[in-house]
mmCIF file of C-alpha atoms in Angstrom:
data_model
loop_
_atom_site.group_PDB
_atom_site.id
_atom_site.type_symbol
_atom_site.label_atom_id
_atom_site.label_comp_id
_atom_site.label_asym_id
_atom_site.label_seq_id
_atom_site.Cartn_x
_atom_site.Cartn_y
_atom_site.Cartn_z
ATOM 1 C CA ARG A 1 -96.576 -44.398 150.964
ATOM 2 C CA GLU A 2 -95.638 -46.374 147.844
ATOM 3 C CA VAL A 3 -99.344 -47.104 147.053
ATOM 4 C CA LYS A 4 -100.212 -43.468 147.612
ATOM 5 C CA LEU A 5 -97.439 -42.214 145.249
ATOM 6 C CA ALA A 6 -98.344 -44.823 142.593
ATOM 7 C CA LEU A 7 -101.936 -43.618 142.564
ATOM 8 C CA LEU A 8 -101.123 -39.990 142.471
ATOM 9 C CA GLU A 9 -98.627 -40.647 139.631
ATOM 10 C CA SER A 10 -101.418 -42.423 137.823
ATOM 11 C CA ASP A 11 -103.478 -39.145 137.983
ATOM 12 C CA VAL A 12 -105.968 -40.333 140.563
ATOM 13 C CA ASN A 13 -107.591 -37.319 142.238
ATOM 14 C CA PHE A 14 -105.967 -36.389 145.581
ATOM 15 C CA LYS A 15 -109.228 -36.446 147.471
ATOM 16 C CA VAL A 16 -109.946 -39.962 146.247
ATOM 17 C CA VAL A 17 -106.453 -41.206 147.088
ATOM 18 C CA LYS A 18 -106.736 -39.697 150.630
ATOM 19 C CA GLN A 19 -109.932 -41.548 151.282
ATOM 20 C CA PHE A 20 -108.668 -44.745 149.742
ATOM 21 C CA ILE A 21 -105.454 -44.754 151.894
ATOM 22 C CA SER A 22 -107.617 -44.138 154.984
ATOM 23 C CA ASN A 23 -109.740 -47.155 154.150
ATOM 24 C CA VAL A 24 -106.757 -49.369 153.520
ATOM 25 C CA LYS A 25 -104.949 -48.197 156.695
ATOM 26 C CA GLU A 26 -108.099 -48.887 158.798
ATOM 27 C CA ARG A 27 -108.395 -52.429 157.490
ATOM 28 C CA SER A 28 -104.610 -53.100 157.526
ATOM 29 C CA ILE A 29 -104.206 -52.433 161.267
ATOM 30 C CA GLY A 30 -107.258 -54.487 162.036
ATOM 31 C CA LYS A 31 -107.711 -58.026 163.218
ATOM 32 C CA GLU A 32 -107.754 -59.625 159.789
ATOM 33 C CA VAL A 33 -104.091 -58.697 159.186
ATOM 34 C CA MET A 34 -102.835 -59.252 162.722
ATOM 35 C CA GLU A 35 -104.023 -62.808 162.656
ATOM 36 C CA SER A 36 -102.790 -63.482 159.132
ATOM 37 C CA LEU A 37 -99.775 -65.845 158.549
ATOM 38 C CA THR A 38 -98.743 -63.642 155.631
ATOM 39 C CA PRO A 39 -99.442 -59.946 156.549
ATOM 40 C CA ALA A 40 -97.813 -58.614 153.414
ATOM 41 C CA GLN A 41 -100.042 -60.660 151.158
ATOM 42 C CA GLN A 42 -103.092 -59.737 153.296
ATOM 43 C CA VAL A 43 -102.267 -56.077 152.835
ATOM 44 C CA ILE A 44 -101.923 -56.413 149.052
ATOM 45 C CA LYS A 45 -105.291 -58.253 149.078
ATOM 46 C CA ILE A 46 -106.888 -55.302 150.965
ATOM 47 C CA VAL A 47 -105.434 -52.761 148.487
ATOM 48 C CA ASN A 48 -106.717 -54.929 145.619
ATOM 49 C CA GLU A 49 -110.226 -55.161 147.192
ATOM 50 C CA GLU A 50 -110.373 -51.424 148.009
ATOM 51 C CA LEU A 51 -109.281 -50.421 144.497
ATOM 52 C CA THR A 52 -112.009 -52.606 142.988
ATOM 53 C CA ALA A 53 -114.541 -51.154 145.464
ATOM 54 C CA LEU A 54 -113.584 -47.648 144.326
ATOM 55 C CA MET A 55 -115.170 -48.463 140.945
ATOM 56 C CA GLY A 56 -118.475 -49.816 142.363
ATOM 57 C CA LYS A 57 -119.533 -53.075 143.729
ATOM 58 C CA LYS A 58 -120.713 -54.518 140.460
ATOM 59 C CA GLU A 59 -120.232 -54.057 136.660
ATOM 60 C CA GLU A 60 -123.072 -52.216 134.896
ATOM 61 C CA LYS A 61 -123.748 -53.073 131.251
ATOM 62 C CA ILE A 62 -125.686 -51.053 128.777
ATOM 63 C CA GLN A 63 -129.356 -51.354 129.617
ATOM 64 C CA ILE A 64 -131.277 -52.641 126.587
ATOM 65 C CA ASP A 65 -134.979 -51.797 126.538
ATOM 66 C CA SER A 66 -137.408 -54.566 125.772
ATOM 67 C CA ASN A 67 -139.381 -52.058 123.765
ATOM 68 C CA PRO A 68 -136.885 -50.796 121.149
ATOM 69 C CA PRO A 69 -135.114 -48.672 120.325
ATOM 70 C CA THR A 70 -132.532 -48.132 123.073
ATOM 71 C CA VAL A 71 -130.944 -44.763 122.595
ATOM 72 C CA ILE A 72 -127.301 -44.090 123.459
ATOM 73 C CA MET A 73 -125.981 -40.607 123.245
ATOM 74 C CA LEU A 74 -122.140 -40.164 123.144
ATOM 75 C CA CYS A 75 -120.868 -36.872 124.366
ATOM 76 C CA GLY A 76 -117.420 -35.437 125.155
ATOM 77 C CA LEU A 77 -114.590 -33.178 124.107
ATOM 78 C CA GLN A 78 -113.412 -32.998 120.489
ATOM 79 C CA GLY A 79 -110.660 -35.562 119.930
ATOM 80 C CA ALA A 80 -111.795 -37.955 122.696
ATOM 81 C CA GLY A 81 -112.757 -40.548 120.150
ATOM 82 C CA LYS A 82 -116.609 -40.340 120.001
ATOM 83 C CA THR A 83 -117.008 -41.096 116.256
ATOM 84 C CA THR A 84 -114.633 -44.056 116.362
ATOM 85 C CA HIS A 85 -116.244 -45.442 119.439
ATOM 86 C CA ALA A 86 -119.770 -45.036 118.031
ATOM 87 C CA GLY A 87 -118.548 -47.456 115.352
ATOM 88 C CA LYS A 88 -117.040 -49.753 117.990
ATOM 89 C CA LEU A 89 -120.300 -49.814 119.914
ATOM 90 C CA ALA A 90 -122.206 -50.493 116.794
ATOM 91 C CA ARG A 91 -120.086 -53.504 116.122
ATOM 92 C CA HIS A 92 -120.360 -54.637 119.693
ATOM 93 C CA PHE A 93 -124.176 -54.716 119.341
ATOM 94 C CA LEU A 94 -124.027 -56.373 115.937
ATOM 95 C CA LYS A 95 -122.201 -59.263 117.561
ATOM 96 C CA GLN A 96 -125.144 -59.516 119.982
ATOM 97 C CA ASN A 97 -127.554 -59.837 116.953
ATOM 98 C CA LYS A 98 -128.888 -56.307 117.481
ATOM 99 C CA LYS A 99 -129.660 -53.904 114.643
ATOM 100 C CA PRO A 100 -127.836 -50.620 115.459
ATOM 101 C CA LEU A 101 -128.289 -47.281 113.712
ATOM 102 C CA LEU A 102 -125.584 -44.536 113.845
ATOM 103 C CA VAL A 103 -126.816 -40.979 113.877
ATOM 104 C CA ALA A 104 -124.700 -38.032 112.724
ATOM 105 C CA CYS A 105 -125.399 -35.197 115.296
ATOM 106 C CA ASP A 106 -122.126 -33.373 114.651
ATOM 107 C CA VAL A 107 -123.102 -30.556 112.323
ATOM 108 C CA TYR A 108 -120.082 -28.294 113.126
ATOM 109 C CA ARG A 109 -116.895 -30.162 112.483
ATOM 110 C CA PRO A 110 -115.873 -30.289 108.759
ATOM 111 C CA ALA A 111 -116.347 -33.754 107.317
ATOM 112 C CA ALA A 112 -117.673 -35.124 110.649
ATOM 113 C CA ILE A 113 -120.675 -36.627 108.867
ATOM 114 C CA LYS A 114 -118.464 -38.200 106.227
ATOM 115 C CA GLN A 115 -116.203 -39.679 108.871
ATOM 116 C CA LEU A 116 -119.210 -41.311 110.598
ATOM 117 C CA GLN A 117 -120.394 -42.680 107.227
ATOM 118 C CA VAL A 118 -116.913 -44.224 106.628
ATOM 119 C CA VAL A 119 -116.992 -45.727 110.140
ATOM 120 C CA GLY A 120 -120.553 -46.976 109.604
ATOM 121 C CA LYS A 121 -119.567 -48.588 106.270
ATOM 122 C CA SER A 122 -116.588 -50.331 107.917
ATOM 123 C CA VAL A 123 -118.907 -52.112 110.392
ATOM 124 C CA ASP A 124 -121.806 -52.424 107.959
ATOM 125 C CA VAL A 125 -124.185 -50.227 109.957
ATOM 126 C CA PRO A 126 -126.389 -47.534 108.347
ATOM 127 C CA VAL A 127 -125.876 -43.834 109.281
ATOM 128 C CA PHE A 128 -128.885 -41.513 109.644
ATOM 129 C CA THR A 129 -128.404 -37.959 108.451
ATOM 130 C CA ILE A 130 -130.593 -35.044 107.372
ATOM 131 C CA GLU A 131 -128.885 -33.177 104.519
ATOM 132 C CA ASP A 132 -128.225 -29.430 105.141
ATOM 133 C CA CYS A 133 -129.894 -29.643 108.574
ATOM 134 C CA LYS A 134 -128.087 -27.811 111.461
ATOM 135 C CA ASP A 135 -130.798 -28.454 114.071
ATOM 136 C CA VAL A 136 -129.365 -31.358 116.062
ATOM 137 C CA THR A 137 -132.501 -31.769 118.159
ATOM 138 C CA LYS A 138 -134.462 -32.357 114.967
ATOM 139 C CA ILE A 139 -131.844 -34.895 113.764
ATOM 140 C CA ALA A 140 -132.029 -36.789 117.060
ATOM 141 C CA ASN A 141 -135.791 -36.781 117.048
ATOM 142 C CA GLU A 142 -136.202 -37.853 113.486
ATOM 143 C CA SER A 143 -133.608 -40.630 113.922
ATOM 144 C CA ILE A 144 -135.695 -42.266 116.570
ATOM 145 C CA LYS A 145 -138.783 -42.172 114.213
ATOM 146 C CA PHE A 146 -136.612 -43.631 111.581
ATOM 147 C CA ALA A 147 -135.400 -46.398 113.824
ATOM 148 C CA ASN A 148 -138.953 -47.250 114.805
ATOM 149 C CA SER A 149 -140.154 -47.558 111.268
ATOM 150 C CA ASN A 150 -137.055 -49.502 110.053
ATOM 151 C CA SER A 151 -136.776 -52.071 112.905
ATOM 152 C CA LYS A 152 -133.576 -50.618 114.442
ATOM 153 C CA ASP A 153 -133.291 -51.570 118.076
ATOM 154 C CA ILE A 154 -130.169 -49.506 119.028
ATOM 155 C CA VAL A 155 -129.759 -45.886 118.196
ATOM 156 C CA ILE A 156 -126.241 -44.405 118.725
ATOM 157 C CA LEU A 157 -125.992 -40.525 118.581
ATOM 158 C CA ASP A 158 -122.568 -39.247 117.625
ATOM 159 C CA THR A 159 -122.708 -35.649 119.033
ATOM 160 C CA ALA A 160 -120.296 -32.830 118.377
ATOM 161 C CA GLY A 161 -117.171 -32.401 120.435
ATOM 162 C CA ARG A 162 -117.608 -29.487 122.804
ATOM 163 C CA LEU A 163 -115.623 -27.791 125.604
ATOM 164 C CA HIS A 164 -117.235 -28.272 128.953
ATOM 165 C CA ASN A 165 -116.840 -24.555 129.611
ATOM 166 C CA LYS A 166 -118.668 -23.354 126.467
ATOM 167 C CA ALA A 167 -122.144 -22.532 127.801
ATOM 168 C CA ASN A 168 -123.928 -22.394 124.411
ATOM 169 C CA LEU A 169 -122.711 -25.760 123.302
ATOM 170 C CA MET A 170 -123.503 -27.343 126.688
ATOM 171 C CA ARG A 171 -127.049 -25.923 126.465
ATOM 172 C CA GLU A 172 -127.474 -27.582 123.049
ATOM 173 C CA LEU A 173 -126.390 -30.870 124.526
ATOM 174 C CA GLU A 174 -128.952 -30.408 127.330
ATOM 175 C CA LYS A 175 -131.601 -29.813 124.682
ATOM 176 C CA ILE A 176 -130.743 -33.042 122.800
ATOM 177 C CA ASN A 177 -130.770 -34.926 126.092
ATOM 178 C CA ASN A 178 -134.219 -33.502 126.974
ATOM 179 C CA ILE A 179 -135.752 -34.112 123.564
ATOM 180 C CA ILE A 180 -134.595 -37.769 123.657
ATOM 181 C CA LYS A 181 -136.020 -38.269 127.174
ATOM 182 C CA LYS A 182 -139.376 -36.650 126.129
ATOM 183 C CA LYS A 183 -139.480 -38.731 122.955
ATOM 184 C CA ILE A 184 -138.851 -42.193 124.461
ATOM 185 C CA GLY A 185 -140.571 -41.728 127.842
ATOM 186 C CA GLU A 186 -139.801 -44.551 130.224
ATOM 187 C CA GLN A 187 -137.619 -46.476 127.779
ATOM 188 C CA GLU A 188 -133.960 -47.181 128.639
ATOM 189 C CA TYR A 189 -131.588 -44.350 127.653
ATOM 190 C CA GLU A 190 -127.854 -44.094 128.006
ATOM 191 C CA SER A 191 -125.893 -40.830 128.104
ATOM 192 C CA LEU A 192 -122.240 -41.820 127.921
ATOM 193 C CA LEU A 193 -119.229 -39.480 128.239
ATOM 194 C CA VAL A 194 -116.350 -40.614 126.073
ATOM 195 C CA ILE A 195 -113.276 -39.534 127.966
ATOM 196 C CA ASP A 196 -109.605 -39.753 127.144
ATOM 197 C CA GLY A 197 -107.855 -42.052 129.607
ATOM 198 C CA THR A 198 -104.747 -39.868 129.484
ATOM 199 C CA THR A 199 -106.632 -36.627 130.429
ATOM 200 C CA GLY A 200 -105.476 -36.454 134.038
ATOM 201 C CA GLN A 201 -107.082 -34.329 136.764
ATOM 202 C CA ASN A 202 -108.901 -32.075 134.342
ATOM 203 C CA GLY A 203 -110.946 -35.100 133.224
ATOM 204 C CA LEU A 204 -112.884 -35.060 136.583
ATOM 205 C CA ASN A 205 -113.910 -31.356 135.911
ATOM 206 C CA GLN A 206 -115.044 -32.325 132.407
ATOM 207 C CA ALA A 207 -117.031 -35.266 133.787
ATOM 208 C CA LYS A 208 -118.758 -33.029 136.425
ATOM 209 C CA GLU A 209 -119.801 -30.470 133.800
ATOM 210 C CA PHE A 210 -121.186 -32.887 131.310
ATOM 211 C CA ASN A 211 -122.996 -34.767 134.123
ATOM 212 C CA SER A 212 -124.753 -31.561 135.160
ATOM 213 C CA VAL A 213 -126.390 -31.047 131.791
ATOM 214 C CA THR A 214 -127.076 -34.712 130.733
ATOM 215 C CA ASP A 215 -127.129 -36.735 134.032
ATOM 216 C CA LEU A 216 -124.642 -39.239 132.622
ATOM 217 C CA THR A 217 -125.344 -43.001 132.975
ATOM 218 C CA GLY A 218 -121.647 -43.986 132.575
ATOM 219 C CA PHE A 219 -118.427 -43.607 130.763
ATOM 220 C CA ILE A 220 -116.380 -44.998 127.889
ATOM 221 C CA VAL A 221 -112.618 -44.431 128.774
ATOM 222 C CA THR A 222 -110.482 -44.354 125.598
ATOM 223 C CA LYS A 223 -106.734 -44.738 124.888
ATOM 224 C CA LEU A 224 -106.189 -47.193 127.783
ATOM 225 C CA ASP A 225 -103.325 -48.808 125.947
ATOM 226 C CA GLY A 226 -99.904 -49.464 127.262
ATOM 227 C CA THR A 227 -99.147 -45.794 127.698
ATOM 228 C CA ALA A 228 -102.271 -44.655 129.519
ATOM 229 C CA LYS A 229 -102.075 -44.325 133.307
ATOM 230 C CA GLY A 230 -105.848 -44.629 133.667
ATOM 231 C CA GLY A 231 -106.171 -42.835 136.974
ATOM 232 C CA ILE A 232 -109.234 -41.036 135.650
ATOM 233 C CA VAL A 233 -111.161 -44.439 135.978
ATOM 234 C CA PHE A 234 -110.850 -44.318 139.706
ATOM 235 C CA SER A 235 -111.558 -40.583 139.980
ATOM 236 C CA VAL A 236 -114.847 -40.461 138.034
ATOM 237 C CA SER A 237 -116.185 -43.738 139.516
ATOM 238 C CA GLU A 238 -115.604 -42.528 143.060
ATOM 239 C CA GLU A 239 -116.516 -38.840 142.728
ATOM 240 C CA LEU A 240 -119.596 -39.133 140.428
ATOM 241 C CA LYS A 241 -120.770 -42.740 141.421
ATOM 242 C CA LYS A 242 -121.218 -43.473 137.780
ATOM 243 C CA PRO A 243 -120.023 -46.742 136.220
ATOM 244 C CA ILE A 244 -117.355 -47.283 133.524
ATOM 245 C CA LYS A 245 -119.186 -49.197 130.851
ATOM 246 C CA PHE A 246 -116.483 -49.752 128.301
ATOM 247 C CA ILE A 247 -112.812 -49.125 127.775
ATOM 248 C CA GLY A 248 -111.098 -48.571 124.471
ATOM 249 C CA LEU A 249 -107.674 -50.094 124.173
ATOM 250 C CA GLY A 250 -106.433 -48.895 120.749
ATOM 251 C CA GLU A 251 -107.341 -47.719 117.305
ATOM 252 C CA LYS A 252 -108.807 -50.859 115.840
ATOM 253 C CA ILE A 253 -112.518 -51.198 115.586
ATOM 254 C CA GLU A 254 -112.466 -54.324 117.767
ATOM 255 C CA ASP A 255 -110.516 -52.610 120.521
ATOM 256 C CA LEU A 256 -113.520 -52.127 122.800
ATOM 257 C CA ILE A 257 -114.261 -54.243 125.839
ATOM 258 C CA GLU A 258 -116.847 -54.164 128.565
ATOM 259 C CA PHE A 259 -115.306 -52.840 131.704
ATOM 260 C CA ASN A 260 -114.487 -55.232 134.526
ATOM 261 C CA ALA A 261 -113.102 -53.606 137.636
ATOM 262 C CA LYS A 262 -111.419 -56.686 139.020
ATOM 263 C CA ASP A 263 -109.589 -57.295 135.816
ATOM 264 C CA PHE A 264 -108.559 -53.666 135.576
ATOM 265 C CA VAL A 265 -107.103 -53.682 139.119
ATOM 266 C CA GLU A 266 -105.259 -56.972 138.464
ATOM 267 C CA ALA A 267 -103.667 -55.539 135.347
ATOM 268 C CA ILE A 268 -102.403 -52.554 137.357
ATOM 269 C CA PHE A 269 -100.708 -54.893 139.878
ATOM 270 C CA ASN A 270 -99.208 -56.904 137.045
#
C-alpha cells in the first residue's frame, strides 16, 4: 500500500501503478521471498528491480550515424526547455569531439532565434538560420545541406513549442519529420520529446499525441531537480515503450546527464 501511494503521489499513471503492484505482489509471495532469510530486504529488492524494468531493460543512447550528419529534432510544449536543452545537447556532443550545428526552426515565438543564437554562442556552436523565412520545412532541409557542406556531424533542430491539441501545428511538425526522413534516407534520426518532469498525468497525453505525428525515438525529461516528482518517467516509458535518453537537472548548461534507470530508481529510494 505504501509503495502504491508513493508512486501515485509521484504522478505515475494509475494503470502503470496497478500493473506494477501486480508484478511485485506476484514475485513477493513466491518462492524467492519465502526462502529468504530477510524477507523485507528481498521485497525491497523486488520493488527496485521492477521499477527499473518499468523503464526498459537497457539504456538507449543517441544513435550516431557512421555517415553524418545525424539529425536530432527536439519537439514539445512551449516552456518545456527545448532551446536550453538544444544547447545542452550541443555541449554534450562537443565533449565527444563531434561538430554539432544548432538549427532555428522556431519562426513563431518572438526572439526565439535570438535566444538560440545566445545559447549557441555560450557553448561555441554555430546556429543555422534563414533570414525572414517562415517555412520551417525549408529551414530543416537547407540545414542538412549546410551541415553536409560544412563538415557538421550532428544537426539539432529546435522546433517551435506547440500544444499537442493544435492540429495545424502538429501537422507542421509531421511535415518537418517527413522531410527529414526523406532527406536522410536510412541514416540515423532521433525525434526527441522534451517534457517537463513536473507535468504530471497530462504529460502522458502530450507524449502520445507527439508520438502519433513524429514516431518519437525517446525523451528528454527536464526540471528533475530536488522538487520534481518525476513520475512521468515511469509513465511514458511503460505506456509508449520509448526510452528516456537524457534528464535535465537544472538551469545550467552542464545540467544534462544520460539517463540511467538503475541510478534513477536508487535515487528515489534514497
